[in-house]
PDB file of C-alpha atoms in Angstrom:
ATOM      1  CA  UNK A 254     -84.162 -62.013 119.755  1.00 49.00           C
ATOM      2  CA  UNK A 255     -87.159 -59.708 120.194  1.00 52.00           C
ATOM      3  CA  UNK A 256     -84.985 -56.592 119.967  1.00 54.00           C
ATOM      4  CA  UNK A 257     -83.537 -57.718 116.646  1.00 55.00           C
ATOM      5  CA  UNK A 258     -86.920 -58.459 115.060  1.00 56.00           C
ATOM      6  CA  UNK A 259     -88.278 -55.099 116.239  1.00 59.00           C
ATOM      7  CA  UNK A 260     -85.308 -53.156 114.889  1.00 70.00           C
ATOM      8  CA  UNK A 261     -85.424 -54.672 111.384  1.00 74.00           C
ATOM      9  CA  UNK A 262     -88.838 -53.150 110.535  1.00 83.00           C
ATOM     10  CA  UNK A 263     -87.687 -49.806 111.985  1.00 82.00           C
ATOM     11  CA  UNK A 264     -84.601 -49.837 109.791  1.00 83.00           C
ATOM     12  CA  UNK A 265     -86.721 -50.655 106.742  1.00 88.00           C
ATOM     13  CA  UNK A 266     -89.231 -47.915 107.564  1.00 89.00           C
ATOM     14  CA  UNK A 267     -86.407 -45.428 108.069  1.00 87.00           C
ATOM     15  CA  UNK A 268     -84.848 -46.441 104.759  1.00 90.00           C
ATOM     16  CA  UNK A 269     -88.157 -46.161 102.875  1.00 92.00           C
ATOM     17  CA  UNK A 270     -88.913 -42.763 104.431  1.00 91.00           C
ATOM     18  CA  UNK A 271     -85.403 -41.510 103.704  1.00 94.00           C
ATOM     19  CA  UNK A 272     -85.393 -42.610 100.058  1.00 95.00           C
ATOM     20  CA  UNK A 273     -88.925 -41.307  99.518  1.00 96.00           C
ATOM     21  CA  UNK A 274     -87.887 -37.892 100.850  1.00 96.00           C
ATOM     22  CA  UNK A 275     -84.707 -37.919  98.778  1.00 97.00           C
ATOM     23  CA  UNK A 276     -86.489 -38.837  95.551  1.00 98.00           C
ATOM     24  CA  UNK A 277     -89.279 -36.308  96.044  1.00 97.00           C
ATOM     25  CA  UNK A 278     -86.855 -33.542  97.002  1.00 98.00           C
ATOM     26  CA  UNK A 279     -84.525 -34.392  94.117  1.00 98.00           C
ATOM     27  CA  UNK A 280     -87.459 -34.224  91.702  1.00 98.00           C
ATOM     28  CA  UNK A 281     -88.569 -30.849  93.021  1.00 98.00           C
ATOM     29  CA  UNK A 282     -85.062 -29.401  92.886  1.00 98.00           C
ATOM     30  CA  UNK A 283     -84.400 -30.807  89.403  1.00 98.00           C
ATOM     31  CA  UNK A 284     -87.573 -29.111  88.198  1.00 98.00           C
ATOM     32  CA  UNK A 285     -86.955 -25.829  90.008  1.00 97.00           C
ATOM     33  CA  UNK A 286     -83.284 -25.680  89.062  1.00 98.00           C
ATOM     34  CA  UNK A 287     -84.110 -26.387  85.428  1.00 98.00           C
ATOM     35  CA  UNK A 288     -86.705 -23.592  85.430  1.00 98.00           C
ATOM     36  CA  UNK A 289     -84.091 -21.199  86.779  1.00 98.00           C
ATOM     37  CA  UNK A 290     -81.224 -22.025  84.434  1.00 98.00           C
ATOM     38  CA  UNK A 291     -83.445 -22.158  81.338  1.00 98.00           C
ATOM     39  CA  UNK A 292     -84.937 -18.746  82.068  1.00 96.00           C
ATOM     40  CA  UNK A 293     -88.606 -19.539  82.601  1.00 97.00           C
ATOM     41  CA  UNK A 294     -90.226 -16.054  82.643  1.00 97.00           C
ATOM     42  CA  UNK A 295     -91.631 -16.312  86.186  1.00 96.00           C
ATOM     43  CA  UNK A 296     -88.135 -17.101  87.475  1.00 96.00           C
ATOM     44  CA  UNK A 297     -86.621 -14.200  85.577  1.00 97.00           C
ATOM     45  CA  UNK A 298     -89.263 -11.890  87.096  1.00 96.00           C
ATOM     46  CA  UNK A 299     -88.708 -13.256  90.594  1.00 95.00           C
ATOM     47  CA  UNK A 300     -84.959 -12.738  90.422  1.00 96.00           C
ATOM     48  CA  UNK A 301     -85.512  -9.241  88.979  1.00 96.00           C
ATOM     49  CA  UNK A 302     -87.547  -8.513  92.108  1.00 95.00           C
ATOM     50  CA  UNK A 303     -84.713  -9.774  94.320  1.00 95.00           C
ATOM     51  CA  UNK A 304     -82.528  -7.139  92.693  1.00 94.00           C
ATOM     52  CA  UNK A 305     -79.156  -8.878  92.780  1.00 94.00           C
ATOM     53  CA  UNK A 306     -79.001  -9.707  89.086  1.00 94.00           C
ATOM     54  CA  UNK A 307     -79.763 -12.628  86.828  1.00 96.00           C
ATOM     55  CA  UNK A 308     -76.408 -14.251  87.616  1.00 97.00           C
ATOM     56  CA  UNK A 309     -77.969 -15.123  90.991  1.00 97.00           C
ATOM     57  CA  UNK A 310     -80.756 -17.044  89.200  1.00 97.00           C
ATOM     58  CA  UNK A 311     -78.147 -19.105  87.353  1.00 98.00           C
ATOM     59  CA  UNK A 312     -76.152 -19.678  90.545  1.00 98.00           C
ATOM     60  CA  UNK A 313     -79.233 -20.733  92.505  1.00 98.00           C
ATOM     61  CA  UNK A 314     -80.434 -23.001  89.696  1.00 98.00           C
ATOM     62  CA  UNK A 315     -77.026 -24.631  89.432  1.00 98.00           C
ATOM     63  CA  UNK A 316     -76.910 -25.200  93.197  1.00 98.00           C
ATOM     64  CA  UNK A 317     -80.380 -26.756  93.085  1.00 98.00           C
ATOM     65  CA  UNK A 318     -79.475 -29.045  90.177  1.00 98.00           C
ATOM     66  CA  UNK A 319     -76.203 -30.117  91.783  1.00 98.00           C
ATOM     67  CA  UNK A 320     -77.892 -30.667  95.155  1.00 98.00           C
ATOM     68  CA  UNK A 321     -80.624 -32.761  93.527  1.00 98.00           C
ATOM     69  CA  UNK A 322     -78.051 -34.988  91.858  1.00 98.00           C
ATOM     70  CA  UNK A 323     -76.125 -35.325  95.130  1.00 98.00           C
ATOM     71  CA  UNK A 324     -79.336 -36.481  96.855  1.00 97.00           C
ATOM     72  CA  UNK A 325     -79.460 -39.421  94.454  1.00 97.00           C
ATOM     73  CA  UNK A 326     -75.987 -40.705  95.409  1.00 96.00           C
ATOM     74  CA  UNK A 327     -76.103 -42.319  98.865  1.00 93.00           C
ATOM     75  CA  UNK A 328     -72.522 -41.407  99.802  1.00 94.00           C
ATOM     76  CA  UNK A 329     -73.091 -37.763  98.773  1.00 96.00           C
ATOM     77  CA  UNK A 330     -76.708 -37.320  99.911  1.00 97.00           C
ATOM     78  CA  UNK A 331     -75.705 -35.676 103.204  1.00 97.00           C
ATOM     79  CA  UNK A 332     -73.704 -33.029 101.329  1.00 97.00           C
ATOM     80  CA  UNK A 333     -76.605 -32.412  98.942  1.00 98.00           C
ATOM     81  CA  UNK A 334     -79.081 -32.146 101.798  1.00 98.00           C
ATOM     82  CA  UNK A 335     -76.937 -29.645 103.700  1.00 97.00           C
ATOM     83  CA  UNK A 336     -76.392 -27.566 100.559  1.00 98.00           C
ATOM     84  CA  UNK A 337     -80.107 -27.524  99.753  1.00 98.00           C
ATOM     85  CA  UNK A 338     -81.121 -26.840 103.361  1.00 98.00           C
ATOM     86  CA  UNK A 339     -79.003 -23.696 103.336  1.00 98.00           C
ATOM     87  CA  UNK A 340     -80.407 -22.711  99.942  1.00 98.00           C
ATOM     88  CA  UNK A 341     -83.995 -23.122 101.133  1.00 98.00           C
ATOM     89  CA  UNK A 342     -83.249 -21.174 104.293  1.00 97.00           C
ATOM     90  CA  UNK A 343     -82.112 -18.324 102.076  1.00 97.00           C
ATOM     91  CA  UNK A 344     -85.188 -18.720  99.869  1.00 97.00           C
ATOM     92  CA  UNK A 345     -87.548 -18.547 102.846  1.00 97.00           C
ATOM     93  CA  UNK A 346     -85.821 -15.426 104.182  1.00 97.00           C
ATOM     94  CA  UNK A 347     -85.937 -13.857 100.712  1.00 96.00           C
ATOM     95  CA  UNK A 348     -89.678 -14.477 100.452  1.00 95.00           C
ATOM     96  CA  UNK A 349     -90.307 -13.081 103.921  1.00 96.00           C
ATOM     97  CA  UNK A 350     -88.174  -9.956 103.716  1.00 95.00           C
ATOM     98  CA  UNK A 351     -87.389  -9.116 100.086  1.00 95.00           C
ATOM     99  CA  UNK A 352     -89.902 -10.232  97.467  1.00 94.00           C
ATOM    100  CA  UNK A 353     -92.952 -11.125  99.527  1.00 91.00           C
ATOM    101  CA  UNK A 354     -95.252 -13.981  98.730  1.00 90.00           C
ATOM    102  CA  UNK A 355     -95.620 -17.206 100.597  1.00 93.00           C
ATOM    103  CA  UNK A 356     -92.478 -18.968 101.800  1.00 96.00           C
ATOM    104  CA  UNK A 357     -94.471 -22.219 102.178  1.00 97.00           C
ATOM    105  CA  UNK A 358     -92.763 -24.167  99.381  1.00 96.00           C
ATOM    106  CA  UNK A 359     -89.320 -23.086 100.558  1.00 96.00           C
ATOM    107  CA  UNK A 360     -90.185 -24.062 104.143  1.00 97.00           C
ATOM    108  CA  UNK A 361     -91.501 -27.496 103.106  1.00 97.00           C
ATOM    109  CA  UNK A 362     -88.334 -28.153 101.088  1.00 97.00           C
ATOM    110  CA  UNK A 363     -86.237 -26.803 103.966  1.00 98.00           C
ATOM    111  CA  UNK A 364     -87.925 -29.277 106.323  1.00 97.00           C
ATOM    112  CA  UNK A 365     -87.479 -32.152 103.862  1.00 97.00           C
ATOM    113  CA  UNK A 366     -83.793 -31.498 103.227  1.00 97.00           C
ATOM    114  CA  UNK A 367     -83.082 -30.866 106.914  1.00 97.00           C
ATOM    115  CA  UNK A 368     -84.745 -34.201 107.699  1.00 96.00           C
ATOM    116  CA  UNK A 369     -82.623 -35.942 105.063  1.00 96.00           C
ATOM    117  CA  UNK A 370     -79.486 -34.348 106.524  1.00 96.00           C
ATOM    118  CA  UNK A 371     -80.517 -35.408 110.036  1.00 95.00           C
ATOM    119  CA  UNK A 372     -81.195 -38.997 108.990  1.00 93.00           C
ATOM    120  CA  UNK A 373     -77.942 -39.170 107.000  1.00 93.00           C
ATOM    121  CA  UNK A 374     -75.784 -37.486 109.682  1.00 91.00           C
ATOM    122  CA  UNK A 375     -74.303 -40.775 110.896  1.00 86.00           C
ATOM    123  CA  UNK A 376     -72.785 -41.378 107.444  1.00 77.00           C
ATOM    124  CA  UNK A 377     -70.269 -38.522 107.804  1.00 70.00           C
TER     125      UNK A 377
END
């Protein structure tokens, strides 16, 4: 009986933490993806500095928007988290080795999406 009562609060805490991370990450990626696909000048400049072409800005923005929406669907959240974790890994590497600047935001989002993927891994 004690084990059951101790596990219920843990499950609730895990669920609250997971949904909080998912909602915050989804909000950040919806904002960032929208900035990219709508051509906010700072995004256009950043992708000019990357040097691959503006198509990459649209592709990245679309991935971020799709990943954010996937985070909001429980059965698809693992897929969204994995997709966004890979995207943020690429973003961090790009900041470190290509365009400069701080990779802090990318690393925080990488940690958040990797945590979501880890917590959702049993749902595969």
